[in-house]
Amino acid sequence: GGRVVLRFGSVTHAAQVYVDDRLVAEHTGGYTPFEADLTGMVDPGAEFRLTVGVDNRLSKETIPPGTVSTGPDGRERQSYLHDFYNYAGIARPVRLCSTPRTFVQDVTVVTGRDGAAGIVEYRVETAGEAADGIAVRVRAVDEAGRTVAQAHGPEGVLRIEDVILWQPGAAYLYDLVVELELVAGDETAAGEVVDSYTQPFGVRTVEVRGTDFLINGEPFYFTGFGKHEDTPVRGKGHDDAYLVHDFQLMEWTGANSFRTSHYPYAEEVLDFADRRGIVVIDETAAVGLNLGVMGGLTGVPPTPTFAPENFGGITADVHAQHLRELIERDKNHPSVVMWSLANEPASNEDGAREYFKPLVELARKLDPTRPLTYSAVMFATPQNDLIGDLFDVLSINRYYGWYLFTGDLATAEQALEQDLRGWAARFGKPVMMSEYGADTQPGLHSVWDTPWSEEYQSDYLAMYHRVFDRIPEFIGEHVWNFADFQTSAGIHRVDGNKKGVFTRDRRPKTAAFSLRRRWRGLEGRNPGPTDD
């Protein structure tokens, strides 16, 4: 008597789903969920054949972009502009589930504070056969199971007295229990609960004020990593054991945050961040919108990134759809404090502002409560960047001492400080380092400033930290990367990217201990998890 729903956590990068021989769903975008309503197509207790066609090709009309070419042997070859391996397939859970015929379709929660009280704005969307004949009842339940506030109606405001805030390193979650009751029909049916859905939420506020990033009205300093969904054997396949282990290692270092570089991570990751009090910068899959990077690597003069024949046409519409799906999926996570619209776009090129301004406006319309950022590439400087004023936080990716001034940390330190002070002076916004790191071969040691050695990685990071501590507008540091990860083959990569402070199988390099000493010495500046 209910609906039958088939839900995919993601299929990379496009999917067609068939029940027996019938096409029931299509979706493009490799990192957000989609579902198919199978009601009436399958019978309870009976078998059916489920077939998923997966297309892993990337083009100028996908996010992230890529190019497919045909080689001399007639085989198609995929190239792309991002520096991580293009794993493809069904990497996240697939669920066959059911709902009542009249059901809760969506829940939105926005929280605030009024003195010691928590303010919870909610909106419930319903759908189904009897959607016009139902009443909506909601109640907030604390971790002890006590109802602390309740209301009626599809939208409204709850007030939780003496609220316990969700805070970095000290997560506290309430449940919003939504119930749909029949109000029409005979006397026995009236008042019957036809559907119930529980949405966890945390009460917290996020705000950029001047050059401060505030969580619950208190300045917050980000410490942590850019990460990847990448492990041996499983590639991008979600794994709960690795999830728990990675969080334990982050907490061990004293990290309080991470960025979902460079795509939305599995929903299970954000659920766990909510419960562990880890702060998340949530990023779209818009990585590679920069033809200048490939030109820099190959020496071939690049064509304009935002030209109509490149990313200035349909790409922006695809990017907007990715942004809609990201915010729709992750809007209720208290751990998510900022949206990142892109990683290393060509923000210094003509057309960048015309490309990004509508996306910024869309993001603010979809979620006016969270600040916005993007990660600036090396080619984008305080002098030539065209979009920094549109955003709330300036996230900077820099590799002085690695790609520039390799092995010369003294010169790199001067260049880094001049660069970061330039961003702060021009835009007057909070500045954080969203990427900085050096490839490091585990077990390679040297008494000199030798690139690839473990000592060089530690000294490199220490140099950056000296600069950060001299800049008042600075609000955070995310090391690139948490762990080594796989990339496409190339002469600048040996079995992947080795910038992790942990190896790909999660063994610490010397830098992991250096970060632990720094981050656990900043307790007054960056709230983080306590040592278990």
Coordinates of C-alpha atoms in Angstrom, one line a residue:
G1 CA 0.0 0.0 0.0
G2 CA 3.0 2.4 0.1
R3 CA 5.4 4.0 -2.3
V4 CA 8.4 2.1 -3.5
V5 CA 11.5 4.3 -4.0
L6 CA 14.9 3.5 -5.3
R7 CA 17.6 5.9 -4.1
F8 CA 21.2 6.2 -5.3
G9 CA 23.8 8.1 -3.1
S10 CA 25.6 9.0 -6.3
V11 CA 26.6 7.6 -9.7
T12 CA 29.7 9.0 -11.3
H13 CA 29.2 10.8 -13.6
A14 CA 25.9 10.1 -15.3
A15 CA 23.4 7.3 -15.0
Q16 CA 20.4 5.7 -16.7
V17 CA 18.4 3.3 -14.4
Y18 CA 16.2 0.5 -15.7
V19 CA 13.7 -1.7 -14.0
D20 CA 13.6 -4.8 -16.2
D21 CA 13.5 -3.0 -19.6
R22 CA 11.9 0.2 -18.5
L23 CA 13.9 3.4 -18.1
V24 CA 12.9 4.8 -14.7
A25 CA 15.5 7.5 -13.9
E26 CA 18.3 9.6 -15.5
H27 CA 20.8 11.8 -13.7
T28 CA 23.9 13.7 -14.5
G29 CA 26.4 14.7 -11.8
G30 CA 28.6 12.3 -10.0
Y31 CA 28.4 13.4 -6.4
T32 CA 24.8 14.1 -5.5
P33 CA 21.8 11.7 -4.9
F34 CA 18.8 10.9 -7.0
E35 CA 15.9 8.6 -6.8
A36 CA 13.2 6.8 -8.8
D37 CA 9.6 6.1 -7.8
L38 CA 9.0 2.5 -8.6
T39 CA 5.4 2.4 -7.3
G40 CA 3.3 0.2 -9.6
M41 CA 6.4 -1.0 -11.5
V42 CA 7.4 -3.7 -9.0
D43 CA 5.4 -6.1 -6.8
P44 CA 6.0 -6.8 -3.1
G45 CA 7.7 -10.2 -2.7
A46 CA 8.5 -10.5 -6.4
E47 CA 11.9 -10.1 -8.2
F48 CA 12.9 -7.6 -10.8
R49 CA 16.0 -6.9 -12.7
L50 CA 17.8 -3.6 -11.8
T51 CA 20.2 -2.3 -14.5
V52 CA 22.3 0.9 -14.2
G53 CA 24.1 2.3 -17.2
V54 CA 27.1 4.4 -16.0
D55 CA 28.8 7.0 -18.2
N56 CA 32.1 8.2 -16.9
R57 CA 33.0 10.6 -19.7
L58 CA 33.8 14.2 -18.8
S59 CA 33.3 17.0 -21.4
K60 CA 33.0 20.8 -21.5
E61 CA 29.3 20.3 -20.5
T62 CA 30.0 18.4 -17.3
I63 CA 31.2 19.4 -13.8
P64 CA 34.1 18.7 -13.4
P65 CA 35.0 19.2 -17.1
G66 CA 37.2 17.1 -19.4
T67 CA 37.8 16.1 -22.9
V68 CA 37.4 12.8 -24.8
S69 CA 39.6 12.3 -27.8
T70 CA 40.1 9.5 -30.2
G71 CA 43.7 8.1 -30.5
P72 CA 45.4 6.7 -33.6
D73 CA 44.3 3.2 -32.6
G74 CA 40.7 4.3 -32.6
R75 CA 40.3 4.1 -28.8
E76 CA 38.6 6.9 -26.9
R77 CA 40.8 8.6 -24.3
Q78 CA 39.7 10.7 -21.4
S79 CA 41.7 13.8 -20.3
Y80 CA 40.7 16.2 -17.5
L81 CA 41.9 19.2 -15.7
H82 CA 41.8 18.1 -12.1
D83 CA 44.7 16.5 -10.2
F84 CA 42.9 13.4 -8.7
Y85 CA 41.9 10.1 -10.3
N86 CA 38.7 10.0 -12.3
Y87 CA 37.2 7.1 -10.5
A88 CA 33.7 6.2 -11.8
G89 CA 30.8 3.9 -11.0
I90 CA 28.4 3.4 -8.1
A91 CA 30.6 4.5 -5.2
R92 CA 27.9 5.2 -2.6
P93 CA 24.9 3.3 -1.1
V94 CA 21.9 2.2 -3.2
R95 CA 18.7 1.7 -1.2
L96 CA 15.3 0.2 -2.0
C97 CA 12.9 1.7 0.5
S98 CA 9.3 2.7 1.0
T99 CA 7.2 5.6 2.2
P100 CA 3.5 6.0 2.8
R101 CA 1.4 7.3 -0.1
T102 CA 1.2 10.7 1.6
F103 CA 4.6 11.6 2.9
V104 CA 7.1 14.1 4.1
Q105 CA 9.0 15.2 1.0
D106 CA 11.4 17.7 2.4
V107 CA 12.4 19.4 5.7
T108 CA 14.3 22.7 6.1
V109 CA 15.7 23.8 9.4
V110 CA 17.4 27.2 10.1
T111 CA 18.6 28.0 13.6
G112 CA 19.4 31.1 15.6
R113 CA 19.7 32.4 19.1
D114 CA 17.8 34.8 21.4
G115 CA 19.8 35.0 24.6
A116 CA 19.8 31.6 26.2
A117 CA 17.1 30.3 23.9
G118 CA 17.4 28.6 20.6
I119 CA 15.2 29.7 17.7
V120 CA 14.4 27.0 15.1
E121 CA 12.7 28.0 11.9
Y122 CA 11.3 25.0 10.1
R123 CA 9.5 24.3 6.8
V124 CA 7.9 21.0 5.8
E125 CA 6.9 20.1 2.3
T126 CA 4.5 17.2 1.8
A127 CA 3.3 15.3 -1.2
G128 CA 1.1 12.4 -2.1
E129 CA -2.5 11.3 -2.5
A130 CA -4.0 13.1 0.6
A131 CA -1.6 16.0 0.9
D132 CA -4.4 18.5 1.1
G133 CA -6.1 16.6 3.9
I134 CA -3.3 16.4 6.4
A135 CA -2.0 18.5 9.3
V136 CA 1.6 18.9 10.1
R137 CA 2.8 18.5 13.7
V138 CA 6.5 19.1 14.7
R139 CA 8.4 18.7 18.0
A140 CA 12.0 19.2 19.0
V141 CA 13.4 16.4 21.0
D142 CA 16.7 16.6 23.0
E143 CA 19.3 13.9 23.3
A144 CA 17.6 12.5 26.4
G145 CA 14.4 12.0 24.5
R146 CA 12.5 14.9 26.1
T147 CA 10.2 17.1 23.9
V148 CA 11.5 20.7 24.4
A149 CA 9.3 22.5 21.9
Q150 CA 6.4 21.8 19.6
A151 CA 4.3 23.5 17.0
H152 CA 1.7 22.9 14.3
G153 CA 1.7 23.8 10.7
P154 CA 3.9 23.2 7.6
E155 CA 6.2 26.1 8.6
G156 CA 6.8 28.0 11.8
V157 CA 9.2 28.8 14.6
L158 CA 10.2 26.7 17.7
R159 CA 11.8 28.2 20.8
I160 CA 14.0 26.0 22.8
E161 CA 14.7 27.5 26.3
D162 CA 18.2 27.0 27.8
V163 CA 19.3 25.5 24.5
I164 CA 22.5 23.5 24.3
L165 CA 24.4 24.8 21.3
W166 CA 26.1 22.8 18.6
Q167 CA 29.7 23.9 18.8
P168 CA 33.0 22.9 17.2
G169 CA 34.5 20.0 19.2
A170 CA 31.3 19.8 21.3
A171 CA 28.5 18.6 19.1
Y172 CA 24.9 18.5 20.5
L173 CA 22.0 17.4 18.2
Y174 CA 18.3 17.7 18.6
D175 CA 15.8 15.8 16.6
L176 CA 13.0 17.5 14.7
V177 CA 10.2 14.9 14.6
V178 CA 7.7 15.7 11.8
E179 CA 4.3 13.9 11.8
L180 CA 1.6 14.1 9.3
E181 CA -2.0 13.6 10.7
L182 CA -5.2 13.0 8.8
V183 CA -7.8 15.7 9.3
A184 CA -10.3 14.5 6.8
G185 CA -12.3 11.3 6.5
D186 CA -14.3 9.3 9.0
E187 CA -13.9 9.6 12.7
T188 CA -11.6 6.6 13.0
A189 CA -9.2 7.9 10.4
A190 CA -9.0 11.5 11.7
G191 CA -5.9 12.1 13.8
E192 CA -4.1 9.0 12.3
V193 CA -0.4 9.6 11.8
V194 CA 0.2 8.7 8.1
D195 CA 3.9 9.5 8.0
S196 CA 6.7 10.5 10.4
Y197 CA 10.2 11.7 9.6
T198 CA 13.0 12.6 12.0
Q199 CA 15.5 15.3 11.0
P200 CA 18.6 15.8 13.3
F201 CA 19.7 19.4 13.7
G202 CA 22.1 21.5 15.8
V203 CA 21.4 25.0 17.0
R204 CA 24.3 27.3 16.0
T205 CA 24.9 30.5 14.1
V206 CA 27.5 31.4 11.5
E207 CA 28.5 34.9 10.5
V208 CA 31.3 36.9 8.9
R209 CA 31.8 40.2 10.7
G210 CA 34.6 42.4 9.4
T211 CA 37.6 40.1 9.2
D212 CA 36.3 37.5 11.7
F213 CA 34.5 34.2 11.0
L214 CA 32.1 33.7 13.9
I215 CA 30.4 30.5 15.1
N216 CA 27.9 31.2 17.8
G217 CA 29.2 34.7 18.0
E218 CA 32.7 33.6 18.8
P219 CA 35.8 34.0 16.5
F220 CA 36.6 30.6 14.9
Y221 CA 40.1 29.7 13.5
F222 CA 40.0 26.8 11.0
T223 CA 42.6 24.1 11.4
G224 CA 42.6 21.0 9.3
F225 CA 42.8 19.7 5.8
G226 CA 41.7 19.4 2.3
K227 CA 40.8 15.8 1.9
H228 CA 39.8 13.3 -0.7
E229 CA 37.5 10.3 -0.9
D230 CA 40.3 8.0 -1.8
T231 CA 41.5 4.8 -0.2
P232 CA 43.5 1.7 -1.4
V233 CA 41.4 -0.9 -3.1
R234 CA 38.1 1.0 -2.8
G235 CA 39.1 4.2 -4.6
K236 CA 36.2 6.5 -4.1
G237 CA 33.9 3.8 -2.8
H238 CA 32.5 4.9 0.6
D239 CA 33.7 2.9 3.6
D240 CA 32.5 3.4 7.1
A241 CA 35.6 2.0 8.7
Y242 CA 37.9 4.5 6.8
L243 CA 35.4 7.2 7.7
V244 CA 35.7 6.6 11.4
H245 CA 39.5 6.1 11.2
D246 CA 40.0 9.3 9.2
F247 CA 38.1 11.3 11.8
Q248 CA 40.1 9.8 14.6
L249 CA 43.3 10.8 12.9
M250 CA 42.0 14.3 12.3
E251 CA 41.0 14.6 15.9
W252 CA 44.4 13.3 17.0
T253 CA 46.1 16.1 15.1
G254 CA 43.9 18.7 16.7
A255 CA 42.1 19.5 13.4
N256 CA 38.7 21.1 13.8
S257 CA 37.6 21.2 10.2
F258 CA 38.1 20.1 6.6
R259 CA 37.0 21.0 3.1
T260 CA 35.2 18.5 0.8
S261 CA 37.7 19.0 -1.9
H262 CA 36.7 18.9 -4.7
Y263 CA 33.2 17.6 -4.7
P264 CA 30.4 16.8 -2.3
Y265 CA 31.3 13.9 -0.1
A266 CA 29.0 11.0 0.9
E267 CA 26.2 12.0 3.2
E268 CA 27.5 9.6 5.8
V269 CA 30.6 11.8 6.1
L270 CA 28.6 14.9 7.0
D271 CA 26.3 12.9 9.3
F272 CA 29.5 11.9 11.2
A273 CA 30.9 15.4 11.2
D274 CA 27.6 16.6 12.7
R275 CA 28.0 14.1 15.6
R276 CA 31.7 14.7 16.1
G277 CA 31.7 18.5 16.1
I278 CA 33.9 18.8 13.0
V279 CA 33.4 21.9 10.9
V280 CA 33.0 21.4 7.1
I281 CA 33.5 23.7 4.1
D282 CA 31.2 22.1 1.5
E283 CA 32.4 22.3 -2.1
T284 CA 30.8 21.7 -5.4
A285 CA 32.5 19.6 -8.1
A286 CA 33.5 22.6 -10.0
V287 CA 37.3 21.9 -10.2
G288 CA 39.2 22.4 -13.4
L289 CA 37.6 25.6 -14.7
N290 CA 41.0 26.9 -15.5
L291 CA 42.7 26.2 -18.8
G292 CA 45.7 28.2 -17.7
V293 CA 46.7 25.4 -15.3
M294 CA 47.1 22.9 -18.1
G295 CA 49.0 25.5 -20.1
G296 CA 51.3 26.0 -17.2
L297 CA 52.0 22.2 -17.0
T298 CA 52.4 21.6 -20.8
G299 CA 53.8 24.8 -22.0
V300 CA 51.0 25.1 -24.6
P301 CA 49.4 28.5 -24.7
P302 CA 46.0 28.2 -23.1
T303 CA 42.8 29.4 -24.8
P304 CA 40.5 31.7 -22.7
T305 CA 38.7 29.7 -20.0
F306 CA 35.4 31.4 -20.2
A307 CA 35.2 31.7 -24.0
P308 CA 31.8 30.4 -25.3
E309 CA 33.5 27.4 -26.9
N310 CA 35.1 26.5 -23.6
F311 CA 33.3 27.1 -20.2
G312 CA 31.4 30.3 -21.0
G313 CA 28.3 28.6 -22.4
I314 CA 26.3 25.7 -21.0
T315 CA 28.9 24.9 -18.3
A316 CA 27.5 27.7 -16.1
D317 CA 24.0 26.2 -16.3
V318 CA 25.4 22.8 -15.3
H319 CA 27.3 24.4 -12.5
A320 CA 24.1 26.0 -11.2
Q321 CA 22.3 22.7 -11.1
H322 CA 25.2 21.2 -9.2
L323 CA 25.0 24.0 -6.7
R324 CA 21.2 23.5 -6.3
E325 CA 21.6 19.8 -5.6
L326 CA 24.4 20.4 -3.1
I327 CA 22.6 22.9 -1.1
E328 CA 19.3 21.0 -1.2
R329 CA 21.1 17.9 0.1
D330 CA 23.3 19.5 2.8
K331 CA 21.3 22.5 4.0
N332 CA 20.4 21.0 7.4
H333 CA 23.9 19.9 8.5
P334 CA 25.1 22.1 11.4
S335 CA 28.7 21.0 10.6
V336 CA 28.5 22.7 7.2
V337 CA 29.4 26.4 7.8
M338 CA 30.3 27.6 4.4
W339 CA 29.7 26.8 0.7
S340 CA 32.7 26.7 -1.7
L341 CA 31.5 27.3 -5.2
A342 CA 34.7 26.2 -7.0
N343 CA 38.3 25.2 -6.6
E344 CA 41.0 27.2 -8.5
P345 CA 38.8 28.7 -11.2
A346 CA 40.4 31.2 -13.6
S347 CA 39.2 34.1 -11.5
N348 CA 41.9 36.3 -13.1
E349 CA 40.6 35.9 -16.7
D350 CA 38.0 37.9 -18.6
G351 CA 34.6 36.5 -18.2
A352 CA 35.1 35.2 -14.7
R353 CA 32.9 37.8 -13.1
E354 CA 30.1 37.2 -15.6
Y355 CA 30.3 33.5 -15.0
F356 CA 30.4 33.6 -11.1
K357 CA 28.1 36.6 -10.3
P358 CA 24.9 34.7 -11.1
L359 CA 26.1 31.6 -9.2
V360 CA 26.8 33.7 -6.1
E361 CA 23.3 35.3 -6.4
L362 CA 21.8 31.8 -6.7
A363 CA 23.7 30.5 -3.7
R364 CA 22.6 33.4 -1.5
K365 CA 19.0 32.9 -2.6
L366 CA 19.1 29.2 -1.9
D367 CA 20.8 29.7 1.5
P368 CA 21.2 33.2 2.9
T369 CA 22.5 31.8 6.2
R370 CA 25.9 30.6 5.2
P371 CA 29.0 32.5 3.9
L372 CA 30.4 31.8 0.5
T373 CA 34.0 31.2 -0.7
Y374 CA 36.1 29.8 -3.5
S375 CA 39.7 28.6 -3.6
A376 CA 42.0 31.0 -5.5
V377 CA 44.6 29.5 -7.9
M378 CA 48.2 30.7 -8.0
F379 CA 47.6 32.7 -11.2
A380 CA 45.0 34.8 -9.4
T381 CA 46.6 37.6 -7.4
P382 CA 45.3 40.5 -5.3
Q383 CA 46.0 42.7 -8.3
N384 CA 44.2 40.7 -11.1
D385 CA 41.4 38.7 -9.3
L386 CA 38.0 39.7 -10.6
I387 CA 35.6 38.0 -8.2
G388 CA 36.9 38.2 -4.6
D389 CA 34.5 41.1 -3.7
L390 CA 31.5 38.8 -4.5
F391 CA 32.4 36.3 -1.7
D392 CA 32.5 36.5 2.1
V393 CA 35.8 34.7 2.8
L394 CA 39.0 34.6 0.6
S395 CA 40.4 31.0 0.5
I396 CA 43.8 31.0 -1.0
N397 CA 45.8 28.0 -2.5
R398 CA 49.5 28.6 -2.5
Y399 CA 52.6 26.5 -3.1
Y400 CA 55.6 28.9 -2.6
G401 CA 58.5 26.7 -1.7
W402 CA 57.2 23.9 -3.8
Y403 CA 56.0 24.8 -7.3
L404 CA 57.7 28.2 -7.0
F405 CA 61.0 28.8 -5.2
T406 CA 61.4 25.1 -4.8
G407 CA 63.7 24.3 -1.9
D408 CA 64.2 28.0 -1.1
L409 CA 62.0 28.6 2.0
A410 CA 63.5 32.0 2.8
T411 CA 62.5 33.5 -0.5
A412 CA 59.2 31.6 -0.4
E413 CA 58.4 33.1 3.0
Q414 CA 58.8 36.7 1.7
A415 CA 56.6 36.0 -1.4
L416 CA 53.9 34.3 0.7
E417 CA 53.6 37.1 3.2
Q418 CA 53.5 39.8 0.5
D419 CA 50.8 37.8 -1.4
L420 CA 48.5 37.2 1.6
R421 CA 48.8 40.8 2.9
G422 CA 47.8 41.9 -0.6
W423 CA 44.6 39.9 -0.5
A424 CA 43.7 41.2 3.0
A425 CA 44.5 44.8 2.0
R426 CA 42.5 44.9 -1.2
F427 CA 39.3 43.1 -0.1
G428 CA 39.1 43.7 3.6
K429 CA 37.7 40.2 4.2
P430 CA 38.8 37.2 6.3
V431 CA 41.6 35.3 4.6
M432 CA 42.4 31.6 5.0
M433 CA 44.8 29.2 3.4
S434 CA 42.7 26.5 1.7
E435 CA 45.7 24.6 0.3
Y436 CA 49.4 24.6 1.1
G437 CA 51.7 21.6 1.0
A438 CA 54.7 19.7 -0.4
D439 CA 55.0 16.3 -1.9
T440 CA 56.8 14.0 0.5
Q441 CA 58.2 10.5 0.1
P442 CA 57.8 8.6 3.4
G443 CA 61.1 7.5 4.8
L444 CA 63.2 10.0 2.8
H445 CA 65.2 12.1 5.3
S446 CA 67.8 14.8 4.9
V447 CA 69.6 17.4 7.1
W448 CA 69.3 19.9 4.2
D449 CA 66.2 21.6 2.7
T450 CA 65.7 18.7 0.4
P451 CA 62.3 18.6 -1.4
W452 CA 60.4 15.3 -1.0
S453 CA 62.0 14.7 2.4
E454 CA 59.9 14.4 5.5
E455 CA 62.0 17.2 7.2
Y456 CA 61.3 19.5 4.2
Q457 CA 57.6 19.0 4.5
S458 CA 57.7 19.9 8.2
D459 CA 59.9 22.9 7.6
Y460 CA 57.7 24.0 4.7
L461 CA 54.6 24.0 6.9
A462 CA 56.3 25.7 9.8
M463 CA 57.3 28.6 7.4
Y464 CA 53.7 29.0 6.3
H465 CA 52.6 29.0 9.9
R466 CA 55.0 31.8 10.8
V467 CA 53.4 33.9 8.1
F468 CA 49.9 33.1 9.1
D469 CA 50.5 34.2 12.6
R470 CA 51.7 37.6 11.4
I471 CA 48.5 38.5 9.5
P472 CA 45.6 39.8 11.7
E473 CA 43.0 39.0 9.0
F474 CA 43.9 35.3 8.9
I475 CA 41.2 32.9 10.0
G476 CA 42.4 29.4 9.1
E477 CA 44.8 26.9 7.7
H478 CA 43.9 23.7 5.7
V479 CA 46.9 21.6 4.7
W480 CA 47.0 20.0 1.4
N481 CA 46.5 17.1 1.9
F482 CA 45.2 14.9 4.7
A483 CA 46.5 11.7 3.0
D484 CA 48.3 10.7 -0.2
F485 CA 45.8 10.0 -3.0
Q486 CA 45.7 8.6 -6.5
T487 CA 46.0 10.8 -9.6
S488 CA 46.2 10.2 -13.3
A489 CA 49.6 9.1 -14.6
G490 CA 52.1 11.9 -15.2
I491 CA 55.7 12.8 -15.1
H492 CA 55.1 15.1 -12.0
R493 CA 53.3 12.3 -10.1
V494 CA 54.8 9.0 -8.8
D495 CA 52.0 6.7 -7.9
G496 CA 49.7 9.6 -7.1
N497 CA 50.0 12.9 -5.2
K498 CA 52.2 12.6 -2.1
K499 CA 51.3 15.8 -0.3
G500 CA 49.5 14.0 2.4
V501 CA 50.7 14.2 6.0
F502 CA 49.5 10.6 6.2
T503 CA 50.3 8.0 3.6
R504 CA 47.5 6.6 1.5
D505 CA 47.1 3.7 4.0
R506 CA 47.0 6.3 6.8
R507 CA 50.4 6.0 8.4
P508 CA 51.8 9.4 9.8
K509 CA 54.7 11.2 8.2
T510 CA 56.8 13.5 10.4
A511 CA 54.6 16.5 9.5
A512 CA 51.6 14.9 11.2
F513 CA 53.3 15.2 14.6
S514 CA 54.4 18.8 13.8
L515 CA 50.8 19.7 13.1
R516 CA 49.6 18.0 16.2
R517 CA 52.0 20.1 18.3
R518 CA 50.8 23.3 16.6
W519 CA 47.1 22.7 16.6
R520 CA 46.9 21.3 20.1
G521 CA 48.7 24.4 21.3
L522 CA 46.0 26.7 19.9
E523 CA 43.2 25.7 22.2
G524 CA 42.2 29.2 23.0
R525 CA 42.1 30.2 19.4
N526 CA 40.6 27.2 17.6
P527 CA 38.1 25.0 19.5
G528 CA 38.6 21.4 18.6
P529 CA 37.9 17.9 19.9
T530 CA 39.3 16.9 23.2
D531 CA 41.9 14.1 23.4
D532 CA 40.0 10.9 24.2

